[in-house]
Tab-separated table of C-alpha atoms in Angstrom:
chain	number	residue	atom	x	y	z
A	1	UNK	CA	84.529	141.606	130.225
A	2	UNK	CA	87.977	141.769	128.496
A	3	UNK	CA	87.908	139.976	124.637
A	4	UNK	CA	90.417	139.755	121.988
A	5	UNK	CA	89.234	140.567	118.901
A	6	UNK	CA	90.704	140.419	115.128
A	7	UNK	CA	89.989	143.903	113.189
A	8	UNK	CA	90.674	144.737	109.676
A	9	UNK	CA	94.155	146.831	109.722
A	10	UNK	CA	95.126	147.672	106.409
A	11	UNK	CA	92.955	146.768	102.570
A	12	UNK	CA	95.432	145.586	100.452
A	13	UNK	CA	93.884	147.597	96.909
A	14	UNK	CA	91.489	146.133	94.409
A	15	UNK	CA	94.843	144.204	92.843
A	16	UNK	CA	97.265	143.861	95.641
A	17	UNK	CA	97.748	140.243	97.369
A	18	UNK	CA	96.610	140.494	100.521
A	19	UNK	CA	99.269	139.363	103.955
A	20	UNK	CA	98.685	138.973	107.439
A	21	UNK	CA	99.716	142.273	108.116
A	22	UNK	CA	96.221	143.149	106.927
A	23	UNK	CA	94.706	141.875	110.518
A	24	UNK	CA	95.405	143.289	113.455
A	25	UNK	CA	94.282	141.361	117.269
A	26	UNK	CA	93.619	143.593	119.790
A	27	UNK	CA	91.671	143.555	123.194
A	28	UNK	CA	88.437	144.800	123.606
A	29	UNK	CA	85.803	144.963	126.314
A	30	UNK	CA	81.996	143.335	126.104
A	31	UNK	CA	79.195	144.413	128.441
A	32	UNK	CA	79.045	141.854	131.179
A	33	UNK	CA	74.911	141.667	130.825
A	34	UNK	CA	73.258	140.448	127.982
A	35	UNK	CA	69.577	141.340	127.335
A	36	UNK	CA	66.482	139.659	126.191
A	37	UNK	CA	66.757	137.662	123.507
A	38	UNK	CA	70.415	137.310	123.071
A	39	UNK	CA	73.068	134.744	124.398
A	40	UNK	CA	76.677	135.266	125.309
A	41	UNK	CA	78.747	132.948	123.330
A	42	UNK	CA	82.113	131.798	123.121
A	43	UNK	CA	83.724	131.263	119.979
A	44	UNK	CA	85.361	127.406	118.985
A	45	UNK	CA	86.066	127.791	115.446
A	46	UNK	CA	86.353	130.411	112.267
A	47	UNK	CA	85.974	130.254	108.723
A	48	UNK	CA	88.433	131.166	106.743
A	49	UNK	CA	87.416	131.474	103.195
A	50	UNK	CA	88.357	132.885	99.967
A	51	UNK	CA	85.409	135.112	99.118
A	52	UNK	CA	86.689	137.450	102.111
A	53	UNK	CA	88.912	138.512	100.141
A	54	UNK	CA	85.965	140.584	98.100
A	55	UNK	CA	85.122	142.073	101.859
A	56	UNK	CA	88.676	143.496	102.334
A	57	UNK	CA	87.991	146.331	99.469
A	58	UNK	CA	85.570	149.580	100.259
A	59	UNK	CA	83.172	147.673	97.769
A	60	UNK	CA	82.979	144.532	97.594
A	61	UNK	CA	81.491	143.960	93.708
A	62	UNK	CA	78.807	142.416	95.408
A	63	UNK	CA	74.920	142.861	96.059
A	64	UNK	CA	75.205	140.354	98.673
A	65	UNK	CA	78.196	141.059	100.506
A	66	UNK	CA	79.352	143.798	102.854
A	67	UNK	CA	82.675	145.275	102.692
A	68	UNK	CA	84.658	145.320	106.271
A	69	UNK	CA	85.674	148.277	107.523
A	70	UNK	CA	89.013	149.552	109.155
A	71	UNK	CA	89.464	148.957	112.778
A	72	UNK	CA	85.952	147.240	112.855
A	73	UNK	CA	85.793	143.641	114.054
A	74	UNK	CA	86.055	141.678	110.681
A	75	UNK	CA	83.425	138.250	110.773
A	76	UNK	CA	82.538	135.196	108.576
A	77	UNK	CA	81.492	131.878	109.343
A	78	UNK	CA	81.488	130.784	113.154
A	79	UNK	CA	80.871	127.955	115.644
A	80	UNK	CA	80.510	128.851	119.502
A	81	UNK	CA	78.938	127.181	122.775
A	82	UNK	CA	76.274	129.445	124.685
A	83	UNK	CA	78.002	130.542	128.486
A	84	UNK	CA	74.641	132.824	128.823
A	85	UNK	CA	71.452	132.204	127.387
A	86	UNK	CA	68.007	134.845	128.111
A	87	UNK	CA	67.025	132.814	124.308
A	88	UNK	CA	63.716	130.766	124.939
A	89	UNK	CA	65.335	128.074	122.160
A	90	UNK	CA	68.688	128.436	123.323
A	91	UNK	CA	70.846	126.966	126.887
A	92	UNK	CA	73.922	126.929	128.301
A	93	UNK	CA	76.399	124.166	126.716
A	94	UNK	CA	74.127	124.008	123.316
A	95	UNK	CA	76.331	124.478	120.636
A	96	UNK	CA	75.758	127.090	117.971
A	97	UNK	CA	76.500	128.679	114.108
A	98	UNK	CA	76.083	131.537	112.115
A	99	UNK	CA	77.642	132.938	108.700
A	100	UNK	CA	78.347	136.416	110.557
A	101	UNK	CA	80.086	135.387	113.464
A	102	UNK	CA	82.704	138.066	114.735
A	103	UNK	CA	86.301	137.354	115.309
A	104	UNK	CA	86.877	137.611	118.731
A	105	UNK	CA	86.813	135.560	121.706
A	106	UNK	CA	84.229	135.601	123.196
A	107	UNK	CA	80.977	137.681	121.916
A	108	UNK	CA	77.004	138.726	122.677
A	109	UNK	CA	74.727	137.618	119.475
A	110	UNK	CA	71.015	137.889	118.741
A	111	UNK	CA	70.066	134.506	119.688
A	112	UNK	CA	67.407	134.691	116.787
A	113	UNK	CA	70.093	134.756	114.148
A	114	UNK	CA	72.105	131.668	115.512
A	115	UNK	CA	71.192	128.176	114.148
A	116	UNK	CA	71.787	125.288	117.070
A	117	UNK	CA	74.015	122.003	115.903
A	118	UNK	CA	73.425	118.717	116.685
A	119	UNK	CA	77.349	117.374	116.798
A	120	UNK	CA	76.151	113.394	116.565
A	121	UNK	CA	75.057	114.376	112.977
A	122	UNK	CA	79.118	114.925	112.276
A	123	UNK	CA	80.686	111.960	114.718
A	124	UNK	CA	81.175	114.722	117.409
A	125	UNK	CA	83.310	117.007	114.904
A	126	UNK	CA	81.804	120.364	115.039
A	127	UNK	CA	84.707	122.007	112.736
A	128	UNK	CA	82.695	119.965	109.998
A	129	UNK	CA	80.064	122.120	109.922
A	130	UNK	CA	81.757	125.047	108.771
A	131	UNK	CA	82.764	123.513	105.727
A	132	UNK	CA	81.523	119.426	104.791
A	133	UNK	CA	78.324	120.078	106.672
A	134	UNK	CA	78.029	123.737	106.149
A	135	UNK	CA	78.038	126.311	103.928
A	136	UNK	CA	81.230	125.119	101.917
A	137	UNK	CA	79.226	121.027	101.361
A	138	UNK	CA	76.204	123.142	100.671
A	139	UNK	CA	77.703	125.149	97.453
A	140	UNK	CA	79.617	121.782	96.482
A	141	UNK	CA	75.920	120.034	96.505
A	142	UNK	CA	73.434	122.368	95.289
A	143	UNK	CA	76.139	124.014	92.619
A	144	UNK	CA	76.060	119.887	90.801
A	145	UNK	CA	72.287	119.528	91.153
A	146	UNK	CA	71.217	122.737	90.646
A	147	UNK	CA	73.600	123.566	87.799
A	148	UNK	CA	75.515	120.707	87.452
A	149	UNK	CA	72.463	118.395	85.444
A	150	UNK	CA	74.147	115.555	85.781
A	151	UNK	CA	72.174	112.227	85.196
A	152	UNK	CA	72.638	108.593	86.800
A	153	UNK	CA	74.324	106.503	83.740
A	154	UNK	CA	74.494	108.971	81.568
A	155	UNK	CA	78.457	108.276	81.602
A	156	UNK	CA	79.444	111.938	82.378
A	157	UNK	CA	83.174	113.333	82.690
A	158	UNK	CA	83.523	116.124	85.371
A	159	UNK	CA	86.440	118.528	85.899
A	160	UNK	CA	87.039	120.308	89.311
A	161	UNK	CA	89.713	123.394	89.435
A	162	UNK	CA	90.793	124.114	92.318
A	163	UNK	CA	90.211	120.748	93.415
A	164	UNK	CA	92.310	119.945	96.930
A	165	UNK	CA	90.302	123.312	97.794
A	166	UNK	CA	87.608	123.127	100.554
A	167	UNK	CA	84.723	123.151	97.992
A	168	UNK	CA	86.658	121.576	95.467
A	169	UNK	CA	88.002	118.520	97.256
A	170	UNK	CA	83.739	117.607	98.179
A	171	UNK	CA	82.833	118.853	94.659
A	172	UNK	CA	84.554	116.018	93.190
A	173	UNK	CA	83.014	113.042	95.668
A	174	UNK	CA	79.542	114.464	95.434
A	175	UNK	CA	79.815	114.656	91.527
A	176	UNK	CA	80.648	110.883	91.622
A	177	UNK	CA	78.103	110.118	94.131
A	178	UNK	CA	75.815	111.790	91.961
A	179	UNK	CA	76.145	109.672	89.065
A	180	UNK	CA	79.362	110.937	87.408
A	181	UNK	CA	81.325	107.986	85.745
A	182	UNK	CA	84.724	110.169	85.530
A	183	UNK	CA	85.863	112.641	87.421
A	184	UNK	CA	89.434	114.913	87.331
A	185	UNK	CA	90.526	116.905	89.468
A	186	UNK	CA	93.469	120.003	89.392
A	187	UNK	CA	95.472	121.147	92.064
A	188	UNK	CA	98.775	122.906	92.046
A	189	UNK	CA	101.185	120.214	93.665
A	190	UNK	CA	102.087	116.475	93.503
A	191	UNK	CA	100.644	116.102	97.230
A	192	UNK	CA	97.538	117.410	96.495
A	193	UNK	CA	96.820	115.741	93.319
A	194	UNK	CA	97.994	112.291	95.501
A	195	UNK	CA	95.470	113.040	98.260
A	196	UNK	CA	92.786	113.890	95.537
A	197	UNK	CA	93.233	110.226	94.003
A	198	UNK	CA	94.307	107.787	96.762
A	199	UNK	CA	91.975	109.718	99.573
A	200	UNK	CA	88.825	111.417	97.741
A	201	UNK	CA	87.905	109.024	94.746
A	202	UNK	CA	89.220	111.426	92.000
A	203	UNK	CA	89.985	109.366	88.984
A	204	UNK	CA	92.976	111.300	87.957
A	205	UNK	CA	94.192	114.809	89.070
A	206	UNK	CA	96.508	117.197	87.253
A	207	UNK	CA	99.732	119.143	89.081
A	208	UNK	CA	98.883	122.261	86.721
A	209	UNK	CA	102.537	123.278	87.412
A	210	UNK	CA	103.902	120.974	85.939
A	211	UNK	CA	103.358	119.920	82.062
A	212	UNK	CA	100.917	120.522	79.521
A	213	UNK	CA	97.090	121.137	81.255
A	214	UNK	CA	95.379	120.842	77.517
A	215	UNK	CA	97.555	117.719	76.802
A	216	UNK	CA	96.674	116.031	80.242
A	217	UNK	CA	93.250	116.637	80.098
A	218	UNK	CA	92.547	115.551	76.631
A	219	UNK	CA	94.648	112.218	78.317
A	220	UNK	CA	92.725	112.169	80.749
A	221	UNK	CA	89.059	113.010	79.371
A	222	UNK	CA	89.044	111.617	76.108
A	223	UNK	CA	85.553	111.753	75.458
A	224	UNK	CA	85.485	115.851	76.325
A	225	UNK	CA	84.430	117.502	79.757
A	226	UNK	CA	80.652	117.522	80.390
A	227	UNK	CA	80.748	119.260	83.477
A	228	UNK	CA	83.313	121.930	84.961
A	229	UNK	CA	83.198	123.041	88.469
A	230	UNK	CA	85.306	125.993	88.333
A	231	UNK	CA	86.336	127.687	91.555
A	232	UNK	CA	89.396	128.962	90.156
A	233	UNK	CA	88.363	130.822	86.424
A	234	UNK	CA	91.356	132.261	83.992
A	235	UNK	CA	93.907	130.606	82.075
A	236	UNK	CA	93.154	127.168	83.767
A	237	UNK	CA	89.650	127.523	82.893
A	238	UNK	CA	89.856	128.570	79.406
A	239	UNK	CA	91.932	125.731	78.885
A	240	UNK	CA	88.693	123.165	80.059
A	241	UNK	CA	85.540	125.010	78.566
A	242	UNK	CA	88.190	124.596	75.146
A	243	UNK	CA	87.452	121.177	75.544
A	244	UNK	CA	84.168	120.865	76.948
A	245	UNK	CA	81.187	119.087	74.848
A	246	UNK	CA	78.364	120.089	73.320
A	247	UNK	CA	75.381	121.365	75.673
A	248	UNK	CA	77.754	120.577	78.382
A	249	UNK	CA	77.386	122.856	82.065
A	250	UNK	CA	79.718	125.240	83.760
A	251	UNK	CA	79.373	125.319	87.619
A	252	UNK	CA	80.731	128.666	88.229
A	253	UNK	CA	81.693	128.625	91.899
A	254	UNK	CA	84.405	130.800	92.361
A	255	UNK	CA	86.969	132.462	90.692
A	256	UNK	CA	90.077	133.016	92.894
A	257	UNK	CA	92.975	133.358	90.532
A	258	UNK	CA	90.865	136.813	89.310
A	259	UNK	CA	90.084	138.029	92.872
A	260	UNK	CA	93.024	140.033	93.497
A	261	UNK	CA	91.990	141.397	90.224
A	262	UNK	CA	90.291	144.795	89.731
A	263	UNK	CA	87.264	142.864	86.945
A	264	UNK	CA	83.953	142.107	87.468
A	265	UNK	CA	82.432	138.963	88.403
A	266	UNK	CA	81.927	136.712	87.028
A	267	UNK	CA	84.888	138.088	84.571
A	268	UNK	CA	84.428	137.673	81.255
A	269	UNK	CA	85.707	135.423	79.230
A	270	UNK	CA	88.414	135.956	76.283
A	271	UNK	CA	86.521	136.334	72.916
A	272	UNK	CA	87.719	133.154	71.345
A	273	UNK	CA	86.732	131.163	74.661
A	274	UNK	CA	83.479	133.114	75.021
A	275	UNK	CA	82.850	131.879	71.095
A	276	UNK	CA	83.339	128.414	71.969
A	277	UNK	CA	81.208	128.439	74.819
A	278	UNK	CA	78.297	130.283	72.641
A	279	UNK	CA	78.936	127.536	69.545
A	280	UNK	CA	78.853	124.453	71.869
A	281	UNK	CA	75.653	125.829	74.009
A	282	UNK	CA	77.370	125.709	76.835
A	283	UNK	CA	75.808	126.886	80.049
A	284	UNK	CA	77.534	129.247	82.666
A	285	UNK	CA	76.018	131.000	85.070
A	286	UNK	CA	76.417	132.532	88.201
A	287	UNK	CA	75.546	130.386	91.094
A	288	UNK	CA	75.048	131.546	94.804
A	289	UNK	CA	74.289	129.018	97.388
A	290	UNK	CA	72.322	131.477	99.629
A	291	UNK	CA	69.762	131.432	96.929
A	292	UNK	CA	68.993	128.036	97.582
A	293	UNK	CA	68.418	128.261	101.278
A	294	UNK	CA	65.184	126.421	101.207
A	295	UNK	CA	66.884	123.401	100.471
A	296	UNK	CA	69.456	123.796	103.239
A	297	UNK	CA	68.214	121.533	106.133
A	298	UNK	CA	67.356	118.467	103.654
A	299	UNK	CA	70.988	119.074	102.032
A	300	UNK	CA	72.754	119.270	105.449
A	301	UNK	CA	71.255	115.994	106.460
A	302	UNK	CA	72.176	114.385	103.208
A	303	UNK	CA	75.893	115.818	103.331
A	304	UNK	CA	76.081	114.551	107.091
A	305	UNK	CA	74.539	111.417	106.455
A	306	UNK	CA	77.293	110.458	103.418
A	307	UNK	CA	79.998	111.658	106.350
A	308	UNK	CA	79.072	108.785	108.524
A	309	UNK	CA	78.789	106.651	105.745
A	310	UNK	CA	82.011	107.612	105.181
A	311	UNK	CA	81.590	107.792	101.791
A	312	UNK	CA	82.537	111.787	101.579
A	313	UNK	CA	85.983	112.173	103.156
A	314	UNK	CA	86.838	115.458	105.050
A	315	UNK	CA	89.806	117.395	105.026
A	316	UNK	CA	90.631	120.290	106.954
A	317	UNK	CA	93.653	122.596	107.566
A	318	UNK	CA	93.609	123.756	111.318
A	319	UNK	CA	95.250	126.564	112.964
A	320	UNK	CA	95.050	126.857	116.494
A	321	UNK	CA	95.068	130.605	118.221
A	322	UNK	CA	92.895	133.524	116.847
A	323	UNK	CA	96.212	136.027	116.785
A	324	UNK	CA	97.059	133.229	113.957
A	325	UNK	CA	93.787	133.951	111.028
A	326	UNK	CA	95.959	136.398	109.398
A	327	UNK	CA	98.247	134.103	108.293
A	328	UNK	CA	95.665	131.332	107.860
A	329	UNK	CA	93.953	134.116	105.530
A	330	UNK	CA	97.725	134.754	103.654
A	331	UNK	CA	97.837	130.671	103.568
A	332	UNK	CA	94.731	129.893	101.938
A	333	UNK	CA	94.611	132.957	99.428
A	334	UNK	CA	98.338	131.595	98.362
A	335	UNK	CA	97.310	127.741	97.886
A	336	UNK	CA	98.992	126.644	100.787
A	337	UNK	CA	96.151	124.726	102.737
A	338	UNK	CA	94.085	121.183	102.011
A	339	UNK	CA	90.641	120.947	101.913
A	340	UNK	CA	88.781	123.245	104.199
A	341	UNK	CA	91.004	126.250	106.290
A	342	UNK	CA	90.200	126.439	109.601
A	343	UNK	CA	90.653	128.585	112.965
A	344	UNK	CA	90.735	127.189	116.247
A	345	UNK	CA	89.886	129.464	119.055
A	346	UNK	CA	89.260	126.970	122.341
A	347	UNK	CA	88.038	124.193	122.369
């Protein structure tokens, strides 16, 4: 059977921004049996995400995350429907997941490794659970309550970086729906920080293009931050732990401004930040979501159930074609996207 298929063309270097040159889509052939156990699937949507970018080096800085390599298929976060099932748990037409799904059209997968979706849970939109009912809802969740410690009335202020972000955009509405009284977003344009107040709940958001971040925020959180969510780490975070409270919490989710960056991660912090965080007590560590996994299915069901409430609002960036997830990739590693990045491959 004839496939297209995305591979890995070029890396772009441990500090070079990577472009859509860096993909290449090229056909490919797939045996026309499949064997016991697996299903033939074909592939609806792709995840397009920002920790990739750690799997386009020859080492990813990561325990946890394999590097791509050149001319290979590359893979992340998939949705398909099964055309060929010899699965006992799996049929034709049932719709399916995983967070290695290869790019290509159409593809043979251990049926074991797939996790079957119930589209009612997400009013029918399957997209959804690649990001507000997937992996992306499930860091936003989990990173508040397992690092987050924030407490019903305890009038809490929380900061999100990165905030009209996939993770950051729910970050915000779950750390309000958990019990924060205030919470501010930052984005980097007027749109965003619009969307992030009139659409998500935000409080206030900052454009931190334009004007004075420290002055804003001290505006905007005059009582201090008590909890950061920081996808985004250097100068815009320094500027929030500076004004973060005693015993207050970090959420370190990502750090994308630092991952075209040859530095470790999490990268360290500049010695008169890293003193303020040590005098005020102030907690960051490294969260990973896949830690958490045995909370997964009840976290899911509370992340779809607040969907159809409609009380967490979804936004997602699509682009249709698979030729097009280089440029989806350039996209969201330059800002350009809303809420969740997304490729559509059929429908």
């Amino acid at each position: 059977m004839i496939i297209q298929r995305v591979v890995l063309n070029s890396r772009p270097g441990k500090n070079g921004v990577p472009v859509a040159e860096n993909f290449r889509l090229e056909q490919s052939t797939i045996s026309d049996m499949i064997q016991v156990g697996q299903v033939r699937v074909r592939t609806m949507y792709l995840s397009v995400d920002p920790y990739m970018r750690c799997r386009m080096n020859e080492d990813t800085g990561s325990d946890y995350l394999l590097p791509w390599q050149l001319s290979e298929v590359a893979d992340g976060g998939g949705i398909g429907v099964v055309e060929e099932s010899k699965h006992d748990n799996l049929a034709k037409g049932d719709f399916v997941t995983s967070f290695n799904w290869p790019w290509q059209t159409v593809a043979i997968l251990d049926g074991s490794l797939l996790q079957k979706l119930v589209p009612q849970l997400v009013n029918g939109r399957l997209s959804y659970f690649l990001g507000a009912a997937g992996i992306t809802g499930l860091t936003a969740l989990l990173g508040i309550k397992e690092k987050g410690h924030v407490t019903v009335g305890a009038n809490q202020t929380m900061v999100v970086s990165g905030a009209a972000g996939a993770c950051g955009s729910l970050a915000g509405q779950i750390g309000r729906l958990e019990g924060c009284s205030r919470v501010v977003g930052i984005a980097g344009t007027d749109e965003k920080c619009s969307i992030l107040v009139q659409e998500m709940g935000f409080d206030a958001a900052i454009n931190y293009k334009k004007g004075d971040v420290a002055e804003q925020l001290r505006e905007l959180c005059p009582g201090g931050v008590d909890v950061y969510f920081d996808n985004v780490g250097g100068d815009i975070s320094d500027t929030v732990i500076s004004q973060m409270n005693q015993n207050s919490h970090i959420i370190l989710c990502g750090q994308i401004s630092q991952y075209n960056k040859d530095v470790p991660y999490p990268p360290p912090l500049p010695p008169d930040i890293e003193k303020i965080q040590k005098e005020r007590n102030i907690t960051r560590e490294r969260f990973l979501v896949l830690n958490y996994m045995d909370k997964q299915e009840a976290s899911v069901l509370q992340l779809c159930q607040w969907i159809q409430e409609g009380k967490l609002k979804v936004r997602e960036t699509v682009v249709e074609g698979l030729a097009n997830i280089g440029a989806a990739f350039q996209s969201m590693m330059n800002g350009g996207n809303i809420g969740k990045q997304i490729v559509s491959v059929s429908k």
